Amino acid sequence: MLTSMTCIDKLVTSTVGKSTNVLWHDCPIGQFERQELLNQKGCVVWITGLSGSGKSTLACALSRELHSRGHLTYILDGDNLRHGLNRDLCFEAKDRAENIRRVGEVAKLFADAGLICIASLISPYRSERSACRKLLHNSTFIEVFLNVPLEVCEARDPKGLYKLARAGKIKGFTGIDDPYEAPSDCEIVIQCKAGDCATPKSMADQVVSYLEANEFLQE
Ligand SMILES: Nc1ncnc2c1ncn2[C@@H]1O[C@H](COP(=O)(O)OS(=O)(=O)O)[C@@H](OP(=O)(O)O)[C@H]1O
Ligand SMILES: Nc1ncnc2c1ncn2[C@@H]1O[C@H](COP(=O)(O)OP(=O)(O)O)[C@@H](O)[C@H]1O
């Protein structure tokens, strides 16, 4: 947050968070020029949902579909980022919040680079998702809710984590003994009920249709 400004001749420096005397440097090649080069509009497709709801599967299917149409994408997957950038974070509320904040900031950079950034992480808190939305220019944050019931996710349990959580071997597991706050006003809801889930390709097509209708994919 901007907390103070200092003017020394024409130089204006500011304090941002804990950084003092920092100055924003602009460059003539900006987002507009990069978007023209790529023939697309930078944006963030933010996929939220329970563990096992299909976030990574949708992210990959969407990336494949867009790539095959000549669009540049990059996936920021919660699980993967916890192997590097976010390896210092655990699953306590404050660390999950920091995880979401960092991914939001990185996603913003990718969108500024002109890419279609696909972020797939549980991101269980409404307030943190909303803070990420506010980082982006209006309408370039596209929230996708994978609305898959806990029973379906638990039955899938590809990593055996629900089983461990039910056995009390993982504490604070989302949906079991940790909260998940479903979006109430997101751009896209992908509904899946027991035995009635769209295929990954048709989930991806639903997102592609939104991107086309909202002119993110210029021909
Ligand atoms: N306690 C607990 N709760 C939920 N998930 C857990 C937990 N511990 C480990 N995992 C594994 O971590 C993956 C979720 O990481 P995220 O970064 O997406 O989570 S969060 O957004 O910070 O809540 C999640 O991956 P997905 O299954 O792909 O969602 C799990 O594999
Ligand atoms: N639309 C779908 N229909 C059926 N199974 C799916 C679907 N999407 C994902 N899955 C399966 O569900 C499991 C969890 O998917 P995954 O993408 O890893 O979820 P998440 O990233 O949300 O944890 C995987 O075994 C995956 O193959």
Tab-separated table of C-alpha atoms and ligand atoms in Angstrom:
chain	number	residue	atom	x	y	z
A	1	MET	CA	0.000	0.000	0.000
A	2	LEU	CA	1.169	3.528	-0.804
A	3	THR	CA	1.821	5.212	2.522
A	4	SER	CA	4.004	8.236	1.813
A	5	MET	CA	5.448	10.311	-1.024
A	6	THR	CA	8.669	12.345	-1.066
A	7	CYS	CA	9.559	14.973	-3.692
A	8	ILE	CA	13.263	15.649	-4.247
A	9	ASP	CA	13.412	17.999	-7.239
A	10	LYS	CA	11.480	16.086	-9.916
A	11	LEU	CA	12.072	12.671	-8.371
A	12	VAL	CA	9.037	11.235	-6.618
A	13	THR	CA	9.746	8.242	-4.453
A	14	SER	CA	7.291	6.395	-2.292
A	15	THR	CA	6.994	3.871	0.463
A	16	VAL	CA	5.212	0.719	-0.653
A	17	GLY	CA	4.623	-1.846	2.085
A	18	LYS	CA	8.039	-2.269	3.732
A	19	SER	CA	9.986	-0.866	0.758
A	20	THR	CA	11.105	2.724	1.254
A	21	ASN	CA	12.250	5.147	-1.464
A	22	VAL	CA	11.121	3.063	-4.417
A	23	LEU	CA	10.278	4.460	-7.810
A	24	TRP	CA	8.094	2.919	-10.535
A	25	HIS	CA	9.919	2.724	-13.877
A	26	ASP	CA	7.804	2.709	-17.033
A	27	CYS	CA	8.872	1.306	-20.416
A	28	PRO	CA	7.546	2.299	-23.863
A	29	ILE	CA	6.822	-1.328	-24.761
A	30	GLY	CA	3.851	-2.142	-22.583
A	31	GLN	CA	0.956	-4.570	-22.298
A	32	PHE	CA	-0.795	-3.124	-25.365
A	33	GLU	CA	2.230	-3.722	-27.630
A	34	ARG	CA	2.738	-7.248	-26.296
A	35	GLN	CA	-0.941	-8.088	-26.789
A	36	GLU	CA	-0.767	-6.863	-30.398
A	37	LEU	CA	2.202	-9.130	-31.003
A	38	LEU	CA	0.390	-12.123	-29.512
A	39	ASN	CA	-3.045	-11.392	-30.979
A	40	GLN	CA	-4.757	-11.948	-27.644
A	41	LYS	CA	-5.718	-10.061	-24.519
A	42	GLY	CA	-3.815	-10.810	-21.312
A	43	CYS	CA	-6.067	-12.146	-18.584
A	44	VAL	CA	-6.248	-14.472	-15.615
A	45	VAL	CA	-8.513	-17.525	-15.594
A	46	TRP	CA	-8.710	-18.327	-11.883
A	47	ILE	CA	-9.956	-21.868	-11.193
A	48	THR	CA	-11.114	-22.485	-7.628
A	49	GLY	CA	-12.563	-25.622	-6.053
A	50	LEU	CA	-11.990	-28.428	-3.587
A	51	SER	CA	-9.057	-30.795	-3.795
A	52	GLY	CA	-10.000	-33.399	-6.405
A	53	SER	CA	-12.585	-31.193	-8.109
A	54	GLY	CA	-10.578	-31.249	-11.347
A	55	LYS	CA	-8.745	-27.902	-11.260
A	56	SER	CA	-5.453	-29.214	-12.687
A	57	THR	CA	-7.309	-31.347	-15.231
A	58	LEU	CA	-9.314	-28.338	-16.452
A	59	ALA	CA	-6.199	-26.114	-16.438
A	60	CYS	CA	-4.345	-28.591	-18.673
A	61	ALA	CA	-7.321	-29.175	-20.999
A	62	LEU	CA	-7.836	-25.420	-21.359
A	63	SER	CA	-4.155	-24.786	-21.987
A	64	ARG	CA	-4.095	-27.543	-24.629
A	65	GLU	CA	-7.206	-26.198	-26.357
A	66	LEU	CA	-5.946	-22.609	-26.425
A	67	HIS	CA	-2.451	-23.683	-27.488
A	68	SER	CA	-3.904	-25.639	-30.408
A	69	ARG	CA	-5.657	-22.435	-31.498
A	70	GLY	CA	-2.360	-20.518	-31.407
A	71	HIS	CA	-2.724	-18.784	-28.028
A	72	LEU	CA	0.004	-18.432	-25.438
A	73	THR	CA	-0.949	-19.644	-21.957
A	74	TYR	CA	0.808	-20.381	-18.688
A	75	ILE	CA	-0.494	-22.472	-15.794
A	76	LEU	CA	0.095	-21.506	-12.163
A	77	ASP	CA	-0.911	-24.644	-10.269
A	78	GLY	CA	-1.128	-24.504	-6.468
A	79	ASP	CA	0.436	-27.923	-5.928
A	80	ASN	CA	3.298	-27.177	-8.350
A	81	LEU	CA	4.066	-23.714	-6.960
A	82	ARG	CA	4.360	-25.218	-3.500
A	83	HIS	CA	7.417	-27.084	-4.881
A	84	GLY	CA	9.230	-23.756	-5.411
A	85	LEU	CA	7.982	-20.192	-5.006
A	86	ASN	CA	5.622	-21.152	-2.174
A	87	ARG	CA	7.591	-23.955	-0.548
A	88	ASP	CA	7.886	-21.899	2.654
A	89	LEU	CA	4.108	-21.929	3.160
A	90	CYS	CA	1.983	-24.485	4.997
A	91	PHE	CA	-1.812	-24.854	5.063
A	92	GLU	CA	-2.619	-22.622	8.042
A	93	ALA	CA	-5.040	-19.834	7.197
A	94	LYS	CA	-2.391	-17.101	7.100
A	95	ASP	CA	-0.138	-19.156	4.816
A	96	ARG	CA	-2.995	-20.041	2.475
A	97	ALA	CA	-3.806	-16.318	2.317
A	98	GLU	CA	-0.172	-15.508	1.486
A	99	ASN	CA	-0.157	-18.319	-1.090
A	100	ILE	CA	-3.186	-16.812	-2.842
A	101	ARG	CA	-1.773	-13.275	-2.642
A	102	ARG	CA	1.533	-14.342	-4.234
A	103	VAL	CA	-0.169	-16.316	-6.994
A	104	GLY	CA	-2.420	-13.302	-7.658
A	105	GLU	CA	0.629	-11.051	-8.036
A	106	VAL	CA	2.421	-13.511	-10.324
A	107	ALA	CA	-0.757	-14.000	-12.379
A	108	LYS	CA	-0.998	-10.232	-12.766
A	109	LEU	CA	2.539	-10.166	-14.225
A	110	PHE	CA	1.680	-12.927	-16.707
A	111	ALA	CA	-1.468	-11.083	-17.781
A	112	ASP	CA	0.606	-7.903	-18.150
A	113	ALA	CA	2.987	-9.931	-20.340
A	114	GLY	CA	-0.044	-10.566	-22.597
A	115	LEU	CA	-0.533	-14.224	-21.696
A	116	ILE	CA	-3.666	-16.087	-20.777
A	117	CYS	CA	-2.648	-17.096	-17.279
A	118	ILE	CA	-4.510	-20.075	-15.821
A	119	ALA	CA	-4.301	-20.195	-12.027
A	120	SER	CA	-5.541	-23.431	-10.479
A	121	LEU	CA	-5.474	-23.523	-6.717
A	122	ILE	CA	-8.002	-24.315	-4.026
A	123	SER	CA	-8.002	-20.642	-2.943
A	124	PRO	CA	-10.653	-21.317	-0.294
A	125	TYR	CA	-11.154	-17.742	0.950
A	126	ARG	CA	-13.540	-15.325	-0.745
A	127	SER	CA	-11.714	-12.224	0.539
A	128	GLU	CA	-8.337	-13.309	-0.890
A	129	ARG	CA	-9.853	-14.219	-4.274
A	130	SER	CA	-11.551	-10.854	-4.300
A	131	ALA	CA	-8.232	-9.121	-3.500
A	132	CYS	CA	-6.657	-10.894	-6.518
A	133	ARG	CA	-9.555	-9.726	-8.694
A	134	LYS	CA	-8.854	-6.144	-7.602
A	135	LEU	CA	-5.212	-6.466	-8.722
A	136	LEU	CA	-6.350	-6.936	-12.324
A	137	HIS	CA	-7.898	-4.436	-14.706
A	138	ASN	CA	-11.649	-4.630	-14.857
A	139	SER	CA	-12.987	-7.863	-16.373
A	140	THR	CA	-9.576	-9.464	-16.957
A	141	PHE	CA	-9.988	-11.666	-13.867
A	142	ILE	CA	-12.206	-14.584	-14.827
A	143	GLU	CA	-13.169	-16.693	-11.844
A	144	VAL	CA	-14.173	-20.278	-12.615
A	145	PHE	CA	-15.830	-22.262	-9.841
A	146	LEU	CA	-15.535	-26.026	-10.196
A	147	ASN	CA	-18.639	-26.845	-8.223
A	148	VAL	CA	-18.054	-30.501	-7.431
A	149	PRO	CA	-19.628	-31.960	-4.278
A	150	LEU	CA	-17.299	-33.102	-1.520
A	151	GLU	CA	-18.608	-36.707	-1.893
A	152	VAL	CA	-17.493	-36.781	-5.542
A	153	CYS	CA	-14.038	-35.334	-4.740
A	154	GLU	CA	-13.663	-37.739	-1.856
A	155	ALA	CA	-14.666	-40.724	-3.998
A	156	ARG	CA	-12.029	-39.710	-6.588
A	157	ASP	CA	-9.291	-39.119	-3.983
A	158	PRO	CA	-6.452	-39.675	-6.507
A	159	LYS	CA	-3.723	-38.889	-3.966
A	160	GLY	CA	-5.349	-40.617	-0.988
A	161	LEU	CA	-5.410	-37.308	0.923
A	162	TYR	CA	-9.097	-37.440	1.910
A	163	LYS	CA	-8.513	-40.889	3.381
A	164	LEU	CA	-5.622	-39.533	5.439
A	165	ALA	CA	-7.670	-36.498	6.493
A	166	ARG	CA	-10.611	-38.705	7.578
A	167	ALA	CA	-8.165	-40.826	9.556
A	168	GLY	CA	-6.921	-37.671	11.295
A	169	LYS	CA	-3.476	-38.022	9.727
A	170	ILE	CA	-3.767	-34.678	7.900
A	171	LYS	CA	-5.115	-31.822	10.014
A	172	GLY	CA	-6.873	-28.839	8.466
A	173	PHE	CA	-7.832	-30.449	5.163
A	174	THR	CA	-10.105	-28.301	2.998
A	175	GLY	CA	-13.707	-29.514	3.090
A	176	ILE	CA	-13.060	-31.898	6.016
A	177	ASP	CA	-11.861	-29.742	8.912
A	178	ASP	CA	-10.953	-26.537	7.089
A	179	PRO	CA	-13.325	-24.132	5.313
A	180	TYR	CA	-14.053	-23.676	1.621
A	181	GLU	CA	-15.995	-20.503	0.793
A	182	ALA	CA	-17.751	-21.027	-2.539
A	183	PRO	CA	-17.879	-18.046	-4.908
A	184	SER	CA	-21.215	-16.260	-5.095
A	185	ASP	CA	-20.593	-14.005	-8.108
A	186	CYS	CA	-18.022	-15.633	-10.370
A	187	GLU	CA	-17.922	-15.478	-14.161
A	188	ILE	CA	-18.206	-19.223	-14.833
A	189	VAL	CA	-19.633	-22.099	-12.791
A	190	ILE	CA	-18.893	-25.644	-13.903
A	191	GLN	CA	-21.368	-27.900	-12.152
A	192	CYS	CA	-20.693	-31.554	-11.566
A	193	LYS	CA	-22.960	-33.952	-9.722
A	194	ALA	CA	-22.376	-37.591	-8.875
A	195	GLY	CA	-22.092	-39.536	-12.130
A	196	ASP	CA	-22.808	-36.436	-14.179
A	197	CYS	CA	-19.593	-34.524	-14.860
A	198	ALA	CA	-18.698	-32.859	-18.119
A	199	THR	CA	-15.561	-34.200	-19.787
A	200	PRO	CA	-12.365	-32.140	-19.355
A	201	LYS	CA	-12.613	-31.099	-23.023
A	202	SER	CA	-16.174	-29.811	-22.649
A	203	MET	CA	-15.264	-27.978	-19.407
A	204	ALA	CA	-12.406	-26.319	-21.321
A	205	ASP	CA	-14.781	-25.472	-24.195
A	206	GLN	CA	-17.085	-23.689	-21.738
A	207	VAL	CA	-14.190	-21.417	-20.709
A	208	VAL	CA	-13.021	-20.917	-24.313
A	209	SER	CA	-16.571	-19.823	-25.273
A	210	TYR	CA	-16.459	-17.216	-22.513
A	211	LEU	CA	-13.049	-15.958	-23.693
A	212	GLU	CA	-14.283	-15.752	-27.287
A	213	ALA	CA	-17.521	-13.997	-26.358
A	214	ASN	CA	-15.560	-11.439	-24.339
A	215	GLU	CA	-12.958	-10.782	-27.054
A	216	PHE	CA	-9.914	-12.164	-25.297
A	217	LEU	CA	-9.015	-14.238	-28.362
A	218	GLN	CA	-8.553	-12.043	-31.394
A	219	GLU	CA	-8.204	-13.800	-34.731
B	1	LIG	N1	-4.493	-29.479	4.373
B	1	LIG	C1	-4.635	-29.450	3.047
B	1	LIG	N2	-5.749	-28.920	2.486
B	1	LIG	C2	-5.877	-28.902	1.153
B	1	LIG	N3	-4.944	-29.377	0.270
B	1	LIG	C3	-3.816	-29.915	0.791
B	1	LIG	C4	-3.627	-29.974	2.184
B	1	LIG	N4	-2.426	-30.574	2.424
B	1	LIG	C5	-1.886	-30.860	1.230
B	1	LIG	N5	-2.724	-30.464	0.243
B	1	LIG	C6	-2.351	-30.555	-1.186
B	1	LIG	O1	-2.086	-29.218	-1.567
B	1	LIG	C7	-2.825	-28.858	-2.723
B	1	LIG	C8	-3.530	-27.512	-2.529
B	1	LIG	O2	-2.617	-26.477	-2.611
B	1	LIG	P1	-3.153	-25.014	-2.912
B	1	LIG	O3	-1.957	-24.152	-2.974
B	1	LIG	O4	-4.024	-25.066	-4.114
B	1	LIG	O5	-4.056	-24.684	-1.622
B	1	LIG	S1	-4.563	-23.279	-1.083
B	1	LIG	O6	-5.076	-22.516	-2.257
B	1	LIG	O7	-3.452	-22.577	-0.452
B	1	LIG	O8	-5.616	-23.591	-0.111
B	1	LIG	C9	-3.867	-29.921	-2.928
B	1	LIG	O9	-3.858	-30.135	-4.331
B	1	LIG	P2	-5.206	-30.340	-5.182
B	1	LIG	O10	-5.705	-31.706	-4.796
B	1	LIG	O11	-4.698	-30.277	-6.600
B	1	LIG	O12	-6.170	-29.238	-4.878
B	1	LIG	C10	-3.372	-31.122	-2.128
B	1	LIG	O13	-2.692	-32.006	-2.973
B	2	LIG	N1	-14.441	-33.818	-15.577
B	2	LIG	C1	-13.975	-34.899	-14.958
B	2	LIG	N2	-14.664	-36.048	-14.979
B	2	LIG	C2	-14.192	-37.136	-14.343
B	2	LIG	N3	-13.044	-37.187	-13.645
B	2	LIG	C3	-12.325	-36.062	-13.569
B	2	LIG	C4	-12.749	-34.855	-14.202
B	2	LIG	N4	-11.844	-33.908	-13.961
B	2	LIG	C5	-10.902	-34.481	-13.185
B	2	LIG	N5	-11.174	-35.767	-12.962
B	2	LIG	C6	-10.374	-36.710	-12.166
B	2	LIG	O1	-10.481	-36.287	-10.809
B	2	LIG	C7	-9.245	-36.432	-10.160
B	2	LIG	C8	-8.819	-35.087	-9.577
B	2	LIG	O2	-8.528	-34.203	-10.631
B	2	LIG	P1	-7.461	-33.055	-10.475
B	2	LIG	O3	-7.426	-32.315	-11.753
B	2	LIG	O4	-6.179	-33.602	-9.954
B	2	LIG	O5	-8.162	-32.164	-9.330
B	2	LIG	P2	-7.599	-30.995	-8.434
B	2	LIG	O6	-6.486	-30.339	-9.207
B	2	LIG	O7	-8.767	-30.091	-8.226
B	2	LIG	O8	-7.143	-31.648	-7.168
B	2	LIG	C9	-8.269	-36.983	-11.172
B	2	LIG	O9	-8.171	-38.377	-10.998
B	2	LIG	C10	-8.910	-36.651	-12.494
B	2	LIG	O10	-8.561	-37.576	-13.506
